[in-house]
Tab-separated table of C-alpha atoms and ligand atoms in Angstrom:
chain	number	residue	atom	x	y	z
A	1	MET	CA	13.329	3.658	31.135
A	2	ALA	CA	10.930	0.673	30.947
A	3	ALA	CA	10.113	-0.524	27.426
A	4	ASP	CA	6.529	0.075	26.233
A	5	LYS	CA	4.266	-2.914	26.696
A	6	PRO	CA	3.647	-4.212	23.136
A	7	ILE	CA	0.073	-3.690	22.008
A	8	GLU	CA	-1.954	-6.894	21.771
A	9	ARG	CA	-2.651	-7.821	18.127
A	10	VAL	CA	-5.586	-9.918	16.925
A	11	ARG	CA	-6.301	-11.006	13.366
A	12	THR	CA	-9.708	-12.659	13.483
A	13	VAL	CA	-13.193	-11.322	14.151
A	14	ALA	CA	-13.655	-14.096	16.749
A	15	ASP	CA	-10.578	-12.956	18.732
A	16	LEU	CA	-11.605	-9.294	18.415
A	17	ARG	CA	-15.054	-10.068	19.784
A	18	ALA	CA	-13.651	-12.219	22.589
A	19	ARG	CA	-11.361	-9.425	23.826
A	20	ILE	CA	-14.042	-6.708	23.518
A	21	GLY	CA	-16.530	-9.064	25.199
A	22	GLU	CA	-14.201	-9.275	28.224
A	23	TRP	CA	-14.007	-5.484	28.396
A	24	ARG	CA	-17.790	-5.252	28.216
A	25	LYS	CA	-18.188	-7.807	31.005
A	26	ALA	CA	-15.921	-5.627	33.141
A	27	GLY	CA	-18.173	-2.633	32.400
A	28	LEU	CA	-15.566	-0.780	30.304
A	29	SER	CA	-16.402	1.601	27.450
A	30	VAL	CA	-14.787	1.056	24.054
A	31	GLY	CA	-13.441	3.448	21.409
A	32	LEU	CA	-12.630	2.349	17.854
A	33	VAL	CA	-10.123	4.037	15.541
A	34	PRO	CA	-10.337	2.555	12.022
A	35	THR	CA	-7.180	3.091	9.914
A	36	MET	CA	-5.374	1.731	6.908
A	37	GLY	CA	-2.067	1.914	8.797
A	38	ALA	CA	1.030	3.945	7.875
A	39	LEU	CA	0.159	5.846	11.025
A	40	HIS	CA	1.097	9.515	11.394
A	41	ALA	CA	0.353	12.190	13.980
A	42	GLY	CA	-3.156	12.642	12.526
A	43	HIS	CA	-4.041	9.018	13.316
A	44	LEU	CA	-2.350	9.253	16.701
A	45	SER	CA	-4.511	12.267	17.585
A	46	LEU	CA	-7.580	10.051	17.014
A	47	VAL	CA	-6.095	7.364	19.260
A	48	GLU	CA	-5.348	9.939	21.950
A	49	ARG	CA	-8.882	11.308	21.708
A	50	SER	CA	-10.293	7.803	22.046
A	51	MET	CA	-8.054	7.056	25.025
A	52	ALA	CA	-9.104	10.276	26.745
A	53	ASN	CA	-12.803	9.514	26.247
A	54	THR	CA	-13.170	5.754	26.595
A	55	ASP	CA	-11.738	3.030	28.853
A	56	ARG	CA	-10.340	0.843	26.080
A	57	THR	CA	-9.140	1.776	22.597
A	58	CYS	CA	-9.047	-0.623	19.669
A	59	VAL	CA	-7.267	0.483	16.491
A	60	THR	CA	-7.996	-1.351	13.253
A	61	LEU	CA	-5.430	-1.687	10.489
A	62	PHE	CA	-6.730	-2.929	7.163
A	63	VAL	CA	-5.766	-1.651	3.718
A	64	ASN	CA	-9.214	-2.131	2.284
A	65	PRO	CA	-9.003	-3.256	-1.363
A	66	THR	CA	-12.641	-2.427	-2.132
A	67	GLN	CA	-12.147	1.324	-1.726
A	68	PHE	CA	-9.371	1.512	-4.342
A	69	GLY	CA	-10.178	1.906	-8.040
A	70	PRO	CA	-8.443	-0.323	-10.612
A	71	ASN	CA	-5.911	2.421	-11.468
A	72	GLU	CA	-5.344	3.568	-7.901
A	73	ASP	CA	-2.495	2.914	-5.477
A	74	PHE	CA	-3.657	-0.212	-3.585
A	75	SER	CA	-0.551	-2.267	-4.406
A	76	VAL	CA	1.892	0.487	-3.392
A	77	TYR	CA	-0.078	1.936	-0.462
A	78	PRO	CA	2.428	2.188	2.439
A	79	ARG	CA	2.312	-0.804	4.801
A	80	SER	CA	4.233	-0.688	8.091
A	81	GLU	CA	2.411	-2.811	10.656
A	82	ASP	CA	5.324	-3.271	13.070
A	83	ALA	CA	6.155	0.449	13.125
A	84	ASP	CA	2.435	1.227	13.548
A	85	ALA	CA	2.190	-1.241	16.439
A	86	ALA	CA	5.252	0.367	18.093
A	87	GLN	CA	3.626	3.818	17.911
A	88	LEU	CA	0.402	2.462	19.381
A	89	SER	CA	2.312	0.666	22.137
A	90	ALA	CA	4.054	3.934	23.030
A	91	LEU	CA	0.643	5.586	23.439
A	92	GLY	CA	-0.658	2.681	25.526
A	93	ALA	CA	-3.510	1.792	23.122
A	94	HIS	CA	-5.093	-1.499	24.078
A	95	LEU	CA	-5.752	-3.597	20.975
A	96	LEU	CA	-4.749	-3.715	17.306
A	97	PHE	CA	-7.121	-5.563	14.976
A	98	ALA	CA	-5.201	-6.338	11.783
A	99	PRO	CA	-7.201	-8.839	9.732
A	100	ASP	CA	-6.214	-10.114	6.287
A	101	THR	CA	-8.426	-9.774	3.235
A	102	ALA	CA	-9.873	-13.301	3.550
A	103	GLU	CA	-10.988	-12.537	7.117
A	104	MET	CA	-12.745	-9.315	6.075
A	105	TYR	CA	-14.126	-10.608	2.764
A	106	PRO	CA	-14.486	-14.402	3.029
A	107	GLU	CA	-15.160	-16.293	-0.170
A	108	GLY	CA	-18.751	-15.762	-1.267
A	109	ALA	CA	-19.213	-12.351	0.406
A	110	VAL	CA	-21.178	-10.079	-1.938
A	111	THR	CA	-23.070	-7.579	0.232
A	112	LYS	CA	-22.206	-3.895	-0.159
A	113	VAL	CA	-23.302	-0.718	1.596
A	114	THR	CA	-23.974	2.132	-0.804
A	115	VAL	CA	-24.778	5.691	0.231
A	116	PRO	CA	-26.466	7.490	-2.682
A	117	GLY	CA	-26.508	11.281	-2.877
A	118	ILE	CA	-23.824	12.373	-0.434
A	119	GLY	CA	-21.690	9.409	-1.527
A	120	ASP	CA	-21.940	10.308	-5.223
A	121	ARG	CA	-20.627	13.865	-5.047
A	122	LEU	CA	-17.047	15.224	-4.920
A	123	GLU	CA	-14.808	12.233	-4.011
A	124	GLY	CA	-17.611	9.874	-5.050
A	125	ALA	CA	-17.749	11.432	-8.520
A	126	PHE	CA	-13.976	11.278	-9.062
A	127	ARG	CA	-13.427	7.899	-7.399
A	128	PRO	CA	-16.376	5.711	-8.431
A	129	GLY	CA	-16.977	2.939	-5.903
A	130	PHE	CA	-14.785	4.584	-3.253
A	131	PHE	CA	-17.540	5.329	-0.754
A	132	THR	CA	-19.218	1.961	-1.281
A	133	GLY	CA	-15.881	0.372	-0.359
A	134	VAL	CA	-15.504	2.644	2.680
A	135	ALA	CA	-19.124	2.242	3.828
A	136	THR	CA	-18.991	-1.543	3.466
A	137	VAL	CA	-15.755	-1.988	5.399
A	138	VAL	CA	-16.646	0.554	8.116
A	139	THR	CA	-20.067	-1.096	8.582
A	140	LYS	CA	-18.300	-4.415	9.055
A	141	LEU	CA	-15.718	-2.979	11.478
A	142	LEU	CA	-18.452	-1.298	13.531
A	143	LEU	CA	-20.579	-4.451	13.691
A	144	GLN	CA	-17.577	-6.651	14.452
A	145	SER	CA	-16.523	-4.491	17.406
A	146	LEU	CA	-19.682	-2.584	18.454
A	147	PRO	CA	-17.746	0.249	20.148
A	148	ASP	CA	-19.386	3.109	22.043
A	149	VAL	CA	-17.625	5.693	19.867
A	150	ALA	CA	-15.709	5.532	16.579
A	151	PHE	CA	-13.247	8.294	15.696
A	152	PHE	CA	-12.546	9.682	12.210
A	153	GLY	CA	-10.420	12.584	10.957
A	154	GLU	CA	-11.908	15.716	9.395
A	155	LYS	CA	-9.203	15.494	6.743
A	156	ASP	CA	-11.614	13.072	5.029
A	157	PHE	CA	-14.551	15.338	5.758
A	158	GLN	CA	-16.907	13.814	3.191
A	159	GLN	CA	-16.044	10.310	4.434
A	160	TYR	CA	-17.006	11.418	7.958
A	161	ARG	CA	-20.369	12.729	6.727
A	162	VAL	CA	-21.014	9.578	4.655
A	163	ILE	CA	-20.278	7.415	7.714
A	164	GLN	CA	-22.614	9.518	9.889
A	165	ARG	CA	-25.320	9.078	7.228
A	166	PHE	CA	-25.222	5.279	6.968
A	167	VAL	CA	-24.755	4.783	10.725
A	168	ALA	CA	-27.998	6.748	11.250
A	169	ASP	CA	-29.794	5.029	8.344
A	170	LEU	CA	-28.822	1.524	9.488
A	171	ASP	CA	-29.432	2.182	13.221
A	172	ILE	CA	-25.895	1.132	14.104
A	173	PRO	CA	-25.643	1.924	17.827
A	174	VAL	CA	-22.306	3.766	17.687
A	175	ARG	CA	-21.485	7.457	18.147
A	176	ILE	CA	-19.359	8.888	15.341
A	177	GLU	CA	-16.917	11.572	16.366
A	178	ALA	CA	-14.768	13.730	14.080
A	179	CYS	CA	-11.356	15.093	15.099
A	180	PRO	CA	-9.625	18.174	13.659
A	181	ILE	CA	-7.086	17.931	10.835
A	182	VAL	CA	-3.459	17.716	11.970
A	183	ARG	CA	-1.106	19.782	9.780
A	184	GLU	CA	2.617	20.156	9.201
A	185	ALA	CA	4.083	23.520	10.295
A	186	ASP	CA	3.645	24.803	6.712
A	187	GLY	CA	-0.044	23.861	6.612
A	188	LEU	CA	0.069	20.610	4.638
A	189	ALA	CA	-2.548	18.232	6.053
A	190	LEU	CA	-0.944	15.001	7.291
A	191	SER	CA	-1.695	12.068	4.999
A	192	SER	CA	-0.095	8.685	4.424
A	193	ARG	CA	0.034	9.658	0.738
A	194	ASN	CA	2.365	12.623	1.452
A	195	ALA	CA	5.105	9.958	1.392
A	196	TYR	CA	4.685	9.844	-2.417
A	197	LEU	CA	5.745	13.520	-2.858
A	198	ASP	CA	9.252	14.278	-4.136
A	199	GLU	CA	11.158	17.293	-2.808
A	200	ASN	CA	9.749	19.829	-5.288
A	201	GLU	CA	6.208	18.510	-4.948
A	202	ARG	CA	6.476	18.600	-1.160
A	203	ARG	CA	7.540	22.268	-1.352
A	204	ALA	CA	4.495	23.118	-3.505
A	205	ALA	CA	1.922	20.979	-1.663
A	206	PRO	CA	1.070	23.402	1.230
A	207	ALA	CA	-0.439	25.725	-1.396
A	208	LEU	CA	-3.563	23.544	-1.286
A	209	PHE	CA	-4.338	24.641	2.281
A	210	ALA	CA	-3.153	28.227	1.662
A	211	VAL	CA	-5.483	28.589	-1.336
A	212	LEU	CA	-8.403	27.068	0.563
A	213	GLU	CA	-7.850	29.454	3.475
A	214	LEU	CA	-7.638	32.457	1.151
A	215	THR	CA	-10.735	31.365	-0.768
A	216	SER	CA	-12.653	30.760	2.442
A	217	ARG	CA	-11.766	34.278	3.617
A	218	ARG	CA	-12.787	35.803	0.287
A	219	ILE	CA	-16.179	34.082	0.384
A	220	ALA	CA	-16.730	34.975	4.044
A	221	GLU	CA	-15.973	38.607	3.176
A	222	GLY	CA	-18.634	38.611	0.449
A	223	ALA	CA	-16.926	37.510	-2.790
A	224	ALA	CA	-19.231	35.587	-5.167
A	225	ALA	CA	-18.528	31.881	-4.580
A	226	ALA	CA	-18.270	31.088	-8.308
A	227	ASP	CA	-15.582	33.771	-8.817
A	228	ALA	CA	-13.657	32.749	-5.717
A	229	LEU	CA	-13.691	29.069	-6.741
A	230	GLU	CA	-12.508	29.935	-10.259
A	231	ALA	CA	-9.671	32.037	-8.806
A	232	ALA	CA	-8.733	29.128	-6.501
A	233	ARG	CA	-8.404	26.744	-9.459
A	234	HIS	CA	-6.029	29.191	-11.207
A	235	GLU	CA	-4.035	29.743	-8.029
A	236	LEU	CA	-3.576	26.004	-7.505
A	237	ALA	CA	-2.364	25.594	-11.086
A	238	ALA	CA	0.031	28.522	-10.634
A	239	ALA	CA	1.367	26.940	-7.426
A	240	GLY	CA	2.335	23.738	-9.283
A	241	PHE	CA	-0.769	21.550	-9.048
A	242	THR	CA	-0.985	19.695	-12.337
A	243	LYS	CA	-4.729	18.934	-12.246
A	244	VAL	CA	-7.562	20.179	-10.069
A	245	ASP	CA	-10.357	17.601	-9.661
A	246	TYR	CA	-12.572	19.997	-7.723
A	247	VAL	CA	-12.703	23.043	-5.497
A	248	GLU	CA	-16.262	23.253	-4.182
A	249	LEU	CA	-18.271	25.178	-1.639
A	250	ALA	CA	-20.695	22.709	-0.059
A	251	ASP	CA	-23.301	22.500	2.665
A	252	ALA	CA	-21.324	21.249	5.678
A	253	GLU	CA	-23.792	18.426	6.331
A	254	SER	CA	-25.219	17.201	3.022
A	255	LEU	CA	-22.184	18.321	0.976
A	256	GLU	CA	-24.555	19.592	-1.712
A	257	PRO	CA	-23.009	22.498	-3.631
A	258	VAL	CA	-24.037	25.913	-2.301
A	259	SER	CA	-23.374	29.448	-3.483
A	260	GLY	CA	-23.919	31.304	-0.210
A	261	LEU	CA	-23.391	31.076	3.523
A	262	ASP	CA	-26.994	30.798	4.795
A	263	ARG	CA	-26.027	27.538	6.511
A	264	PRO	CA	-22.655	26.198	7.743
A	265	ALA	CA	-20.499	25.549	4.690
A	266	ARG	CA	-17.284	23.707	3.942
A	267	LEU	CA	-14.769	24.360	1.208
A	268	LEU	CA	-13.325	21.119	-0.162
A	269	ALA	CA	-10.664	20.441	-2.771
A	270	ALA	CA	-8.860	17.582	-4.477
A	271	ALA	CA	-5.888	18.243	-6.730
A	272	TRP	CA	-2.985	16.377	-8.272
A	273	ILE	CA	0.636	17.210	-7.894
A	274	GLY	CA	2.492	14.927	-10.280
A	275	LYS	CA	1.235	11.403	-9.572
A	276	THR	CA	-0.106	12.228	-6.099
A	277	ARG	CA	-3.683	13.247	-5.417
A	278	LEU	CA	-4.158	15.405	-2.312
A	279	ILE	CA	-7.412	16.396	-0.607
A	280	ASP	CA	-8.078	19.065	1.991
A	281	ASN	CA	-10.952	21.123	3.382
A	282	VAL	CA	-11.684	24.093	5.627
A	283	ALA	CA	-14.767	25.517	7.320
A	284	VAL	CA	-16.097	28.754	5.811
A	285	GLY	CA	-17.365	31.693	7.767
B	301	PAF	O1	-9.854	6.859	6.325
B	301	PAF	C1	-9.370	5.708	6.207
B	301	PAF	O2	-8.221	5.432	6.557
B	301	PAF	C2	-10.211	4.614	5.583
B	301	PAF	O3	-11.037	5.123	4.581
B	301	PAF	C3	-11.030	3.811	6.603
B	301	PAF	C4	-12.045	4.705	7.323
B	301	PAF	C5	-10.096	3.187	7.640
B	301	PAF	C6	-11.805	2.684	5.911
B	301	PAF	O4	-10.949	1.816	5.252
């Protein structure tokens, strides 16, 4: 069998723009898949979606320091560029943009993109500065590449809504598309951070999705949201989660807390299992 053609890698904004400029001149449409690497089947589903819907797919790989808090896992976040590039080559993706920190944040850069309201709730409340880091780097990636469509996973549902918000507010001419969560057979949502789980933690982790599904069903069948959310917190603790940051029923667009199902709603949770923080979410109703 013929070996996969290695994906082209570029490391500078100038080279990224040159390659995308050539595609544009040839009249080709462009999809962008921003990632922090350590690619798993969830990321690859975004790449496949982009390849099915656009002529050329560019994947970005940048472990963005500005979205990690001082006590978070930036220094140990899994990094596997060559293995990531091999997976992308096997899919036939067209370009990997893997800049270093100095390329993304040259000396003297101070400008930040902040998304008040939706960016302050849930993840924003527990990880101060997280969404400013995400919004700043995604704004830069979108402006550097100016794709037709950018693809994000629903696993980070609030991130997807925050990105939609600032893209609309800043008139960035890019369509934002969300792709469904990819799960292990036992329900655990794929995440690069699952690599941190030891054997016992890995066995307990699917309870996050199971509890969200059960809670979603209870609310859809008429249980009071406050009671169902309280029960969910207890059930997560009983399943081995050591700390529950939040289990919230939220408006599916603004992510404001809601207590009923008058409008589309989303159930979102973040909980710790040992030293690993997992997030997940499901639609309700
Ligand atoms: O979801 C991620 O992997 C990151 O938050 C993103 C969107 C690539 C920005 O660094």
